Amino acid sequence: MKVMAQMSMVMNLDKCIGCHTCSVTCKQAWTNRTGVEYVWFNNVETRPGVGYPRTYEDQEKWGGGWVRTKRGRLKLRSGGRLNKLAHIFSNPNLPEIHDYYEPWTYDYDMLLNSPAGEQTPVARPKSLLTGQDMKISWSANWDDDLGGSVATMQDDPILKKMSEQVNAEFEQAFMFYLPRICEHCLNPSCVASCPSGAMYKRVEDGIVLVDQDRCRGWRMCVSGCPYKKVYFNHKTGKAEKCTLCYPRIEVGLPTVCSETCVGRLRYLGLVLYDVDRVAKAASVENEHDLLDAQRDVILDPFDPGVIEAARRDGIAEDWIEAAQNSPIFKLIKQYKVALPLHPEYRTMPMVWYIPPLSPVVDVITGSGNDGEDVRNLFAAIDQLRIPIEYLAELFTAGDTAPVDFSLRKLAAMRSYMRGINLEEGRDESIAESVGMTGTEIEEMYRLLAIAKYNDRY
Amino acid sequence: MASRTRTEPATDGPLADTLLELSKFIRPGEVSPDLRTLFLTGGRDGDVFYRDRWSHDKVVRSTHGVNCTGSCSWKVYVKDGIITWETQQTDYPSVGPDSPEYEPRGCPRGAAFSWYTYSPTRVRYPYVRDALLQLYRAAKQQHPDPVDAWASIVENPQLAAGYKRMRGKGGLVRATWNEALEIAAAAHVHTVKTYGPDRVAGFSPIPAMSMISHGAGSRFLNLIGGTMLSFYDWYADLPVASPQVFGDQTDVPESADWWNASYLMMWGSNVPVTRTPDAHFMTEARYRGTKVITVSPDYTDNTKFADEWVAPHPGTDAALAIAMGHVILTEFFVQRRTPRFEDYMRRYTDAPYLVTVERNGDRLVPGKFLAAADLGGEAATGAHAAFKPAVFHQDGTVVVPNGSLGHRFSAEDEGRWNLDLGDVVPPLSVADLESWDGASAEIALPRFDVAPEPGQEHAGGTGVVVRGVPVRTVADVMVTTVFDLMLARYGVGRDGLPGEWPTGYDDPSSPGTPAWQEEITSVPAEQAERIGREFADNAERSGGRSMILMGAGTNHWFHSDTIYRTFLALTMMCGCQGVNGGGWAHYVGQEKVRPLTGYNQYAGALDWTRPPRQAIGTAFWYLATDQWRYDGLPADQLSSALSRGTFEGRTTADCLVESVKRGWMPSYPTFSRNPLDLCDEAEAAGKEPAQHIVDSLEDGTLHYACEDPDAPENWPRVITMWRANVLGSSGKGNEYFLKHLLGTDAAIRVDETGEGSRPRDIRWREDAPIGKLDLLVTSDFRMTSTTLFSDVVLPTATWYEKYDLSSTDMHPFVHSFTPAIDPPWQTRTDFETFGALAEWFSRLARTHLGVRRDIVAAPLQHDTPDVMATPHGRVEDLPLKPGVTMSKLIVVERDYTAIADKWKTLGPLSEKLGMATKGVTFHPDKEIDALARLNGVVESGPMAGRVRLDSDRRACEMVLAFSGTTNGRLAVQGFEELEKKTGQKLAFLAEEHEGTHISFNDVQVQPRSVITSPEWSGSEHGGRRYTAFAVNVEQLKPWHTLTGRQHFFLDHDWMEELGENLPIYRPPLDLHRLFGDAKPGERRRIAGPGADGQMEVSVRYLTPHSKWSIHSEYQDNLFMLSLSRGGPTIWMSPKDAAVIGVRDNEWIEAYNRNGVVVARAIVSHRMPEGTVYMYHAKDRTVDVPIAETSGLRGGIHNSLTRILLKPSHLIGGYAQLAWAFNYLGPTGNQRDEVTTIRRRSQEVQYR
């Protein structure tokens, strides 16, 4: 066992209001400059939708992440690293600007400086790349709130994978939001893709960074990252990516996206993990086993053996304490409500998500039954508007059981707490039905609902 | 390392490994043993870039003065004197250990604000339109005096039309501050002198979002006698039902109180979008087991959080609410008596009050509240006996409970204005009386939901339903109770009562049932039934913690007062109002100036002159922009089938005239002559000015300006706008503004109303005025439609460049604006601008005005004895008597040379006359001494010894010192006065903070929690969450209504005429019937440019609030545009898109009688068929091409709307139906519109 510390994040999608404040504060702080106009280290996607850059989850097309070879070894999907070196000058899997969007501005000057004429002045859109007039036809968030669903939804790589038919019809409408930053993976394929050795994972906290001095702009990292969270600065010619706000983290402040998250859905914390077991975990044969394999890599910071090993491996006492107080550990390991994004990419991502509940379908409401009634509690999970299969394709390589389990816990918490709220008592049987005690449910409730600043970060 | 066997997990193949192993020696650092990854520690020079980027010199607390009710405190980062970005503050006082906190507060729009500071749309210098500036400079050559020079231009029709025609067509050129202010001041002085001070107007909304920036301008205008326009009603955000039901403008829970709800319905309120920083309380409350329901016609953002989505057809919400009420009344009042609900209804609503049953032709209808005056004997002789309604005692006698309006304003009833019923337990129903003999009456009730008979479509869907109520005879009149009427209204039958009743919930034929509503709304009857039941069941189990968040989706309709009354009825029946976690929560445009009294003194200049001229914005614009000429809406088309003919032969515009003449509503300009001249005339005639006016009105030599709004002497001449964008945002009937008010090109597509349907009481002038306004001055920091069309544009400091105060309904804190940098370029704060304008004005006034007497026509005012002007709400023809049958006429002396001196010092009246807020008078005796020491006093000159208000910080201190919410001593003082009136304990609510005075320094350090004060109806006592009416419910303080209780029943004549005595369902206006508009769903094959042979489709046109802007603010912000579609869009359903052959992102045009809009289509299956959304406040500034339909710039969202007045909003002078500024007035509703949409040529032109 070799213990390392990893700064990690959990986002509770059930609370995400899709406001994009995180995107804006991140952009303002980090990428509001030339060369990275199109870059959003943090973006928010409406799902179903095609994402940013478009269809980035289609690894058949983009070749990001790892695959497991027949011999059980991990290989970069886009080809071995030798292959990468061989094709260093022609990278066929690179998204083009139109896969992100062509950034633009407007000739705002015309509003003030138009000479007297016949029409009211207006500011036309101008490309930030060419300076020419343009018709805006894609943006950083084009399909927000199912916008243009009829034109684009069929391209959502998740929907394509699903066996269940999802139609773009009013009666079947559902949506939720997926905020994304760099996953700061335990097994980052971007780092492995870099021919210059410019990408690295910080020893002390696992933050994945690009050394701006060493980067030679090969962009193999862009292709190698299945989340497309490494970007190319076309002015400096170097790769840039989410830094997990290390200048803030280092002085004890949460990341900008976390602190400014007005939905209060982001949790930030250290976890300890066994670096020696990462590769094995990432190589398990069955994709459905990746979730548990990754959970197993994460160590129990209360385990005396782990504490001893951590000390041995040079992890400071206050970091061990931080790992013990970490909300991440609770959400990932203890309550098991948080799930990783696309574990099948085998990068061992460390930004996890609590899946969202959603309204019950019309069949329930039309029948006059109450989906919330405790007697219907679990039946209703199967009747939510967001198909559970959709969530499973995002978070568990298609395995619906862990998603179902997570949603049941949320539902059970609501039901249990309703009893307390109405002063009608604590119904332990509800807690038991999801393998928890009432006390545990109340603790989870405090973390998810009351969620004080100091408990989130 | 070399011994590593390849059975271990590994990557790639041996060759790659060898290479990578090699790289381990090239690159210092640690490669993971399996060669997956590279670890590095220490000395990372390559990281320096990001570390540098994060560094900054200082962080400053400020906020955004934008109309969103967020009032979020922000950290503004500054580096090298440049604002870099902003993030939210997280240091709000705690809500307590068991609740989520307010941190962080803010949204993406606020996070994008700093973009404006240095953006190319920033107004950096003063600008004047070239066409005007050249005229003015030339005129100055002839007339050295600025006022004379101005007069020489505007009094010359050719010259005036020339520069007005150029409005909105570019050609703004830089001017100096002095030149710009000179022009503005000259226009003001000329107008005051020639036409009257009430021909000068100012528009600036939502003081709470930056109180001093608003107040500085308002103070200037009020000192000169100008008109300040209301905004809350104009925005259609005012829920008229609130004054109708509660006698209160709007008072709602703070968002942390959502957390206390255990049943939460979001009804037409898209919380994640419109209350972004508060939404988390809703998402988090679900984890306490709160059930969440969304009612919305589309799959809207907040639907994601709902347990259930209810999707009624747009505008039919009242039918759904009535059906829920039907279930609640049936199951919780009739089949079973719910003790809590029954008790609540008795104490806190008008349900047990007696209503007469009257004759209307051959039918019986509900009449008036039975009052003490009707009882004869001793009861009838007491003070204000007509305003003391009565109930039954349980023994069958009639009693007059405490707490009615009649008790409020009479000395003999001191201590009896309370809700204490003593030992009286009034029965809700006449049938509850043991002595009831079974007598009943068949009451005729109006309905509006029936299909018109063939050939009778013009009459609309009016009809009658007859249902029995138990009655009894009292003092020779037949009476029943409000509760009995409610059961009849809601169709809840009881054994033995005659009439037409539904056979059950599944009976669609009789109004009120779940099945009935399904036919109207499309919501499954079972769902409506169950949610109604759940709402009440939850309220019973939780002590009233069922809450309805309601907003623009249900409040922006023509008939939204009726929609809201059906919602409020649910909360009242279930005992939810005044309970933490329960009741109504109206969230659209509501604004709460927490330090209200101090703000009112400052902004109203009430320390110097009273009363201010405050107008109802909607009516002002309706007349000023000549929308009345296109309207001709027959008022009797709105009447019920039981009409008594009150509105016969009259339009809604005529109703406005009547309202003004009766003193119900204010109207400025008021009379057909300059009010300064009227005073001079009176003096010459040796009469009091008021008598002179009455005489002149009676002999026909004087008229109201609203009777002839197109006469040049009655035009508004000068308008100043700041913190506002009427022409790009709130201006309903935008194209009419452009044509008639401004005199420039407009895309109006309909003719004026023809003879025969014109208003009866307004003079029709054949030639409509083009360009009434002489000067439009706008102060802003960015370019909007309003600045584009203004004559003078003044550069304003942004919210990060000034001191000010912010507060909101949504949280209980007051906090500060602080400059992160000084105002850059030539920008000035609003405070500085109006200070300078006041100086210029005073200087020019020396020659032209001097000291004059002015006479202000002040309407019958809410929360004063004026509201007893109309006993029983009977509208009768009576002789003119100021203050009773017409406005009060109050003479004000104005020293026009001293405006600047007064503007920047504290006047004597706050101390001398006290400071009245909602009927409570505060006396700032000690506060003035303290303020003098804090702010300093003027050392010499005419204002020597007066407290200085000559900086924005000093003005902030005045507001904080003079308000109970921020000064505990005043709060206690106010409560003590209220204790005398009510005889109830109240002062304890504030005593814990009696010594607390929150200063400006305090709110700069941290947002500060306010103190419980009689300025508001809720309580923060002991750290509890604010909810409206907690003090009424817990301390038995009456509501400011006729009965002192919450009202289901309104007995004013006009309410009866409209069929709205009781909560009722009225469908959206049928504009096809009223104005010949297209019918929703209509399809037509068209000929025309770009679209020949294609189809066009007519749809409902809704303008909800946008995700990517706050009104028009931020809709031009590059961050918001990059995260959305980059310009104006219209959302439509795939089915409607298919009809017109349009694909996502293609250009379309939407048009109707009022104008045209060009936008791109967003086609999405979250939209229902037959309805499109153009998110509100799409300005014409960004990516708007020329419209094919008009040949003009494509318009704003309000190019398709037009003002429509509802008579019920115009009622005044009667109990809670009485005017106060932004409290009551006709709404600028816009939801009932229909538009026709076509795909246009995809080749768009921009010029």
Coordinates of C-alpha atoms in Angstrom, one line a residue, chain A residues 2 4 12-21 23-25 27-33 40-41 46 48 66 71-76 79-82 85 101 104-125 128 134-153 167-177 186-188 191-192 196-204 206 209-214 239-241 243 246-248 250 253 256 258-264 273 275-276 278-283 354 356-360 362 364-373 385-386 410 413-415 417-419 421-424 445-446 448-453 456-457, chain B residues 6 8-17 19-20 26-28 30 32-42 44-51 53-54 74-75 77 84-88 90 94-109 111-115 120-124 127 130 166-173 259-263 272-273 276-280 282-292 296-309 311 524 526-527 530 534 537-538 541-542 545 745 783 788-789 1107-1108 1116-1127 1131 1134-1135 1144-1147 1160 1162-1169 1175 1180-1186 1191-1193 1242 1244 1246-1247:
Chain A
K2 CA 1.2 3.5 -0.8
M4 CA -1.6 9.4 -1.4
N12 CA -25.2 16.8 -5.9
L13 CA -27.0 16.9 -9.3
D14 CA -30.3 16.6 -7.4
K15 CA -29.7 20.2 -6.2
C16 CA -28.2 21.6 -9.4
I17 CA -30.4 24.4 -10.7
G18 CA -28.5 24.8 -14.0
C19 CA -27.7 28.4 -13.4
H20 CA -24.1 28.3 -14.7
T21 CA -22.8 30.7 -12.0
S23 CA -19.1 28.6 -15.3
V24 CA -19.1 32.4 -15.2
T25 CA -17.0 32.8 -12.1
K27 CA -14.4 31.9 -16.8
Q28 CA -13.9 35.3 -15.2
A29 CA -11.2 34.1 -13.0
W30 CA -9.3 31.9 -15.3
T31 CA -10.1 32.0 -19.0
N32 CA -11.3 35.5 -19.7
R33 CA -8.4 36.2 -22.1
W40 CA -14.8 26.9 -20.2
F41 CA -12.8 25.0 -17.6
T46 CA -28.4 20.2 -20.1
P48 CA -30.2 15.0 -22.6
W66 CA -8.3 3.9 -21.7
R71 CA -4.4 -9.3 -22.1
G72 CA -5.9 -7.2 -19.4
R73 CA -3.6 -4.3 -19.9
L74 CA -4.7 -0.7 -20.2
K75 CA -4.2 1.0 -23.4
L76 CA -5.0 4.5 -24.5
G79 CA -3.6 4.0 -29.6
G80 CA -0.6 3.1 -27.6
R81 CA 1.8 5.8 -26.6
L82 CA 4.2 4.7 -29.3
L85 CA 4.5 9.5 -30.9
Y101 CA -18.1 26.8 -30.7
W104 CA -17.8 35.8 -31.0
T105 CA -18.4 39.4 -29.8
Y106 CA -20.5 42.2 -31.2
D107 CA -19.7 45.6 -32.7
Y108 CA -21.0 47.2 -29.5
D109 CA -19.3 50.5 -30.6
M110 CA -22.1 51.1 -33.1
L111 CA -24.5 51.7 -30.3
L112 CA -22.7 54.8 -29.2
N113 CA -20.9 55.8 -32.4
S114 CA -23.4 55.3 -35.2
P115 CA -23.8 58.4 -37.2
A116 CA -27.3 59.7 -37.8
G117 CA -29.1 57.3 -40.2
E118 CA -32.5 55.8 -41.0
Q119 CA -32.4 52.8 -38.6
T120 CA -31.9 52.3 -34.9
P121 CA -28.3 51.3 -34.3
V122 CA -27.6 47.7 -33.5
A123 CA -24.5 45.6 -32.5
R124 CA -24.0 42.7 -35.0
P125 CA -22.2 39.6 -34.1
L128 CA -13.6 36.6 -32.4
M134 CA -21.2 35.8 -38.6
K135 CA -24.5 34.1 -37.9
I136 CA -24.4 32.5 -34.5
S137 CA -25.1 28.8 -34.9
W138 CA -23.5 27.2 -31.8
S139 CA -22.4 28.4 -28.4
A140 CA -20.9 27.1 -25.2
N141 CA -24.3 26.0 -24.1
W142 CA -26.5 25.8 -27.2
D143 CA -28.9 23.2 -26.1
D144 CA -29.6 24.7 -22.7
D145 CA -32.9 23.7 -21.3
L146 CA -33.5 21.3 -24.2
G147 CA -33.2 24.1 -26.7
G148 CA -33.1 22.8 -30.2
S149 CA -33.8 19.3 -28.9
V150 CA -35.5 18.3 -32.1
A151 CA -32.4 19.1 -34.1
T152 CA -29.7 17.7 -31.8
M153 CA -31.0 15.4 -29.1
N167 CA -38.5 10.6 -27.8
A168 CA -38.4 14.4 -28.0
E169 CA -42.0 14.7 -27.0
F170 CA -43.7 17.1 -24.6
E171 CA -45.4 14.4 -22.6
Q172 CA -42.1 12.6 -22.0
A173 CA -40.0 15.7 -21.3
F174 CA -37.3 15.5 -18.7
M175 CA -34.0 17.2 -18.2
F176 CA -31.3 17.8 -15.6
Y177 CA -28.0 19.6 -15.5
L186 CA -6.4 8.9 -10.4
N187 CA -5.4 7.3 -13.7
P188 CA -5.4 10.3 -16.0
V191 CA -1.0 12.7 -18.5
A192 CA -0.3 9.4 -20.2
S196 CA 6.5 16.1 -23.5
G197 CA 6.0 15.1 -20.0
A198 CA 4.4 18.4 -19.4
M199 CA 1.3 17.0 -17.7
Y200 CA 1.6 15.8 -14.2
K201 CA -0.4 15.0 -11.1
R202 CA 0.7 16.9 -8.0
V203 CA 2.0 14.6 -5.3
E204 CA 0.4 16.3 -2.4
G206 CA -3.4 14.8 -6.9
L209 CA -1.7 20.2 -14.2
V210 CA 0.0 21.3 -17.4
D211 CA 3.5 22.7 -16.9
Q212 CA 3.2 25.8 -19.1
D213 CA 7.0 25.9 -19.6
R214 CA 7.3 22.3 -20.8
A239 CA -2.6 23.2 -23.3
E240 CA -4.5 24.6 -20.4
K241 CA -7.0 23.0 -18.1
T243 CA -6.3 23.7 -12.0
Y246 CA -4.8 25.4 -6.6
P247 CA -3.8 29.0 -5.7
R248 CA -6.9 29.0 -3.6
E250 CA -3.3 26.0 -1.1
L253 CA -10.1 28.4 0.1
V256 CA -14.1 29.3 -7.3
S258 CA -17.4 25.5 -5.4
E259 CA -17.6 28.6 -3.3
T260 CA -19.8 30.4 -5.9
C261 CA -22.1 27.5 -6.4
V262 CA -25.4 29.1 -5.4
G263 CA -27.2 25.8 -5.6
R264 CA -24.8 24.8 -2.7
Y273 CA -6.1 6.3 -1.7
V275 CA -1.9 4.5 -5.4
D276 CA -0.5 0.9 -5.8
V278 CA -5.1 2.2 -9.0
A279 CA -3.9 0.4 -12.1
K280 CA -5.4 -2.9 -11.1
A281 CA -8.7 -1.3 -10.2
A282 CA -8.8 0.5 -13.5
S283 CA -8.2 -2.8 -15.3
I354 CA -25.2 12.3 -6.7
P356 CA -31.0 13.6 -9.6
L357 CA -34.5 12.7 -8.6
S358 CA -37.2 14.0 -11.0
P359 CA -41.0 14.3 -11.2
V360 CA -42.9 11.1 -11.6
D362 CA -48.0 11.4 -15.9
I364 CA -48.8 8.2 -11.8
T365 CA -50.3 11.7 -11.5
G366 CA -53.1 11.0 -13.8
S367 CA -54.1 8.0 -11.8
G368 CA -54.6 10.0 -8.7
N369 CA -51.8 8.2 -6.8
D370 CA -49.3 10.1 -4.8
G371 CA -45.8 9.3 -5.9
E372 CA -44.5 10.7 -2.7
D373 CA -46.6 8.7 -0.3
R385 CA -39.2 11.0 -15.6
I386 CA -35.5 10.7 -16.0
L410 CA -32.5 10.1 -1.3
M413 CA -34.2 10.3 3.5
R414 CA -37.1 12.5 2.3
S415 CA -39.7 10.2 3.6
M417 CA -37.4 13.3 7.5
R418 CA -41.0 14.1 6.6
G419 CA -42.0 12.2 9.7
N421 CA -40.8 17.5 10.0
L422 CA -44.5 16.9 10.8
E423 CA -43.7 15.7 14.3
E424 CA -45.1 12.4 13.4
Y445 CA -29.6 14.9 5.7
R446 CA -27.5 17.5 7.6
L448 CA -27.0 17.3 2.0
A449 CA -29.7 19.7 3.1
I450 CA -28.3 22.0 5.8
A451 CA -24.9 21.8 4.2
K452 CA -23.1 24.6 6.1
Y453 CA -20.1 26.1 4.5
R456 CA -19.2 21.4 2.3
Y457 CA -15.5 22.2 2.1
Chain B
R6 CA 4.0 -8.1 -16.5
E8 CA 0.8 -6.8 -12.7
P9 CA -1.6 -4.3 -14.0
A10 CA 0.2 -2.3 -16.6
T11 CA -0.3 -0.2 -19.7
D12 CA 0.5 -0.6 -23.4
G13 CA 3.3 -2.9 -24.4
P14 CA 6.9 -3.5 -23.6
L15 CA 8.3 -1.1 -26.2
A16 CA 6.2 1.8 -25.0
D17 CA 7.2 0.9 -21.5
L19 CA 10.4 4.4 -23.9
L20 CA 8.4 5.7 -21.0
I26 CA 14.6 12.9 -18.8
R27 CA 11.9 14.4 -16.7
P28 CA 12.5 15.0 -13.0
E30 CA 8.1 10.4 -10.1
S32 CA 4.1 5.8 -11.3
P33 CA 5.6 2.3 -11.2
D34 CA 3.0 1.1 -13.8
L35 CA 4.0 4.0 -16.0
R36 CA 0.5 5.4 -16.0
T37 CA 1.2 8.8 -14.7
L38 CA 3.6 11.4 -13.6
F39 CA 3.8 12.8 -10.1
L40 CA 5.6 16.0 -9.4
T41 CA 6.2 18.0 -6.3
G42 CA 7.7 21.3 -5.4
R44 CA 6.8 24.1 -10.3
D45 CA 7.7 27.1 -12.2
G46 CA 5.2 26.2 -14.8
D47 CA 2.4 26.9 -12.3
V48 CA 3.3 30.5 -11.8
F49 CA 1.0 31.8 -14.4
Y50 CA -2.1 30.8 -12.5
R51 CA -0.8 31.9 -9.2
R53 CA -3.5 35.5 -12.2
W54 CA -5.2 34.8 -8.9
W74 CA -20.4 40.4 -3.6
K75 CA -16.7 40.5 -3.3
Y77 CA -11.6 42.0 -6.8
T84 CA -11.0 42.1 -12.4
W85 CA -13.9 40.0 -11.4
E86 CA -16.4 39.2 -8.6
T87 CA -17.4 36.3 -6.4
Q88 CA -20.1 36.1 -3.8
T90 CA -20.4 34.2 2.2
S94 CA -26.5 32.8 10.4
V95 CA -30.0 31.5 10.0
G96 CA -29.5 29.0 12.8
P97 CA -28.1 25.6 13.4
D98 CA -30.9 23.6 11.7
S99 CA -31.3 25.6 8.5
P100 CA -29.3 26.1 5.4
E101 CA -27.7 29.5 5.3
Y102 CA -27.9 32.4 2.8
E103 CA -24.4 31.9 1.6
P104 CA -23.5 32.1 -1.2
R105 CA -25.9 34.6 -2.8
G106 CA -25.5 35.4 -6.5
C107 CA -26.1 34.2 -9.9
P108 CA -24.3 34.0 -13.3
R109 CA -25.7 37.4 -14.3
A111 CA -21.0 37.1 -11.7
A112 CA -20.7 38.6 -15.2
F113 CA -21.3 42.2 -14.1
S114 CA -17.7 43.4 -14.1
W115 CA -17.7 42.9 -17.9
P120 CA -17.5 48.8 -25.4
T121 CA -21.1 49.5 -24.5
R122 CA -20.1 51.5 -21.5
V123 CA -21.3 55.1 -21.6
R124 CA -18.2 57.1 -20.8
Y127 CA -24.0 62.6 -25.2
D130 CA -26.5 65.9 -32.9
M166 CA -34.1 61.7 -35.4
R167 CA -34.6 59.9 -32.1
G168 CA -33.3 56.4 -32.1
K169 CA -31.4 56.8 -35.4
G170 CA -27.9 57.2 -34.1
G171 CA -26.0 60.5 -34.3
L172 CA -25.3 60.8 -30.6
V173 CA -22.3 63.2 -30.1
W259 CA -37.4 25.7 4.3
N260 CA -40.1 25.7 6.9
A261 CA -42.8 24.7 4.4
S262 CA -43.8 21.0 4.3
Y263 CA -45.8 21.4 1.1
P272 CA -34.2 28.6 -10.3
V273 CA -34.3 31.3 -13.0
T276 CA -31.6 32.0 -8.4
P277 CA -29.8 32.6 -5.1
D278 CA -32.8 31.5 -3.1
A279 CA -33.6 28.3 -5.1
H280 CA -31.5 26.2 -2.8
M282 CA -36.5 24.9 -2.1
T283 CA -34.2 22.1 -3.3
E284 CA -33.0 21.6 0.3
A285 CA -36.5 21.7 1.8
R286 CA -37.3 18.6 -0.2
Y287 CA -34.8 16.7 2.0
R288 CA -36.9 17.5 5.0
G289 CA -39.7 15.7 3.2
T290 CA -41.4 18.8 1.8
K291 CA -43.4 17.8 -1.2
V292 CA -42.8 20.1 -4.2
S296 CA -46.3 25.5 -15.4
P297 CA -47.5 25.1 -19.0
D298 CA -44.0 24.1 -20.2
Y299 CA -41.4 21.8 -18.8
T300 CA -39.7 24.7 -17.1
D301 CA -36.5 24.8 -15.1
N302 CA -38.0 24.3 -11.7
T303 CA -40.0 21.3 -12.9
K304 CA -36.8 19.3 -12.5
F305 CA -37.2 19.6 -8.7
A306 CA -40.9 18.8 -8.5
D307 CA -42.4 15.6 -7.4
E308 CA -45.2 16.4 -9.7
W309 CA -45.6 18.6 -12.7
A311 CA -49.3 21.6 -16.8
P524 CA -56.3 15.5 -15.0
E526 CA -57.7 13.2 -10.3
Q527 CA -54.5 15.2 -10.1
R530 CA -55.5 14.9 -5.0
E534 CA -52.8 17.0 0.0
D537 CA -54.1 17.7 4.6
N538 CA -50.5 18.9 5.0
R541 CA -51.0 18.1 10.0
S542 CA -48.3 20.8 10.0
R545 CA -47.1 25.0 6.6
D745 CA -40.6 55.7 -36.8
M783 CA -26.4 51.5 -24.1
L788 CA -30.6 55.0 -28.0
F789 CA -33.8 57.0 -28.2
K1107 CA -32.4 32.8 -17.6
W1108 CA -29.7 34.9 -19.2
D1116 CA -26.2 42.3 -23.9
N1117 CA -23.5 40.9 -21.7
L1118 CA -21.0 38.8 -23.7
F1119 CA -20.8 36.0 -21.1
M1120 CA -24.6 35.6 -21.0
L1121 CA -24.8 35.7 -24.8
S1122 CA -22.0 33.1 -25.1
L1123 CA -23.9 30.8 -22.8
S1124 CA -27.2 31.1 -24.7
R1125 CA -28.1 31.7 -28.3
G1126 CA -26.4 35.1 -28.6
G1127 CA -29.4 37.2 -29.3
W1131 CA -39.1 29.2 -28.1
P1134 CA -41.8 21.2 -32.7
K1135 CA -45.4 21.0 -33.9
D1144 CA -34.1 25.4 -35.0
N1145 CA -32.1 28.6 -35.2
E1146 CA -33.8 29.9 -38.3
W1147 CA -35.0 33.5 -38.5
R1160 CA -34.4 33.1 -34.2
I1162 CA -35.5 27.7 -30.6
V1163 CA -37.5 24.6 -31.3
S1164 CA -37.9 22.4 -28.3
H1165 CA -40.2 19.6 -27.1
R1166 CA -40.3 21.2 -23.7
M1167 CA -42.8 23.8 -25.2
P1168 CA -46.5 23.0 -25.4
E1169 CA -48.1 23.3 -28.8
Y1175 CA -38.1 35.6 -22.9
R1180 CA -33.1 45.7 -29.8
T1181 CA -29.4 46.4 -29.2
V1182 CA -27.8 43.0 -30.0
D1183 CA -28.2 41.0 -33.2
V1184 CA -31.6 42.4 -34.2
P1185 CA -32.0 42.6 -38.0
I1186 CA -34.4 44.7 -40.0
G1191 CA -38.7 47.6 -42.8
L1192 CA -37.6 48.8 -39.4
R1193 CA -35.3 47.4 -36.7
Q1242 CA -32.9 33.7 -44.0
V1244 CA -31.2 39.2 -42.9
Y1246 CA -28.9 44.9 -40.4
R1247 CA -29.1 48.3 -42.0

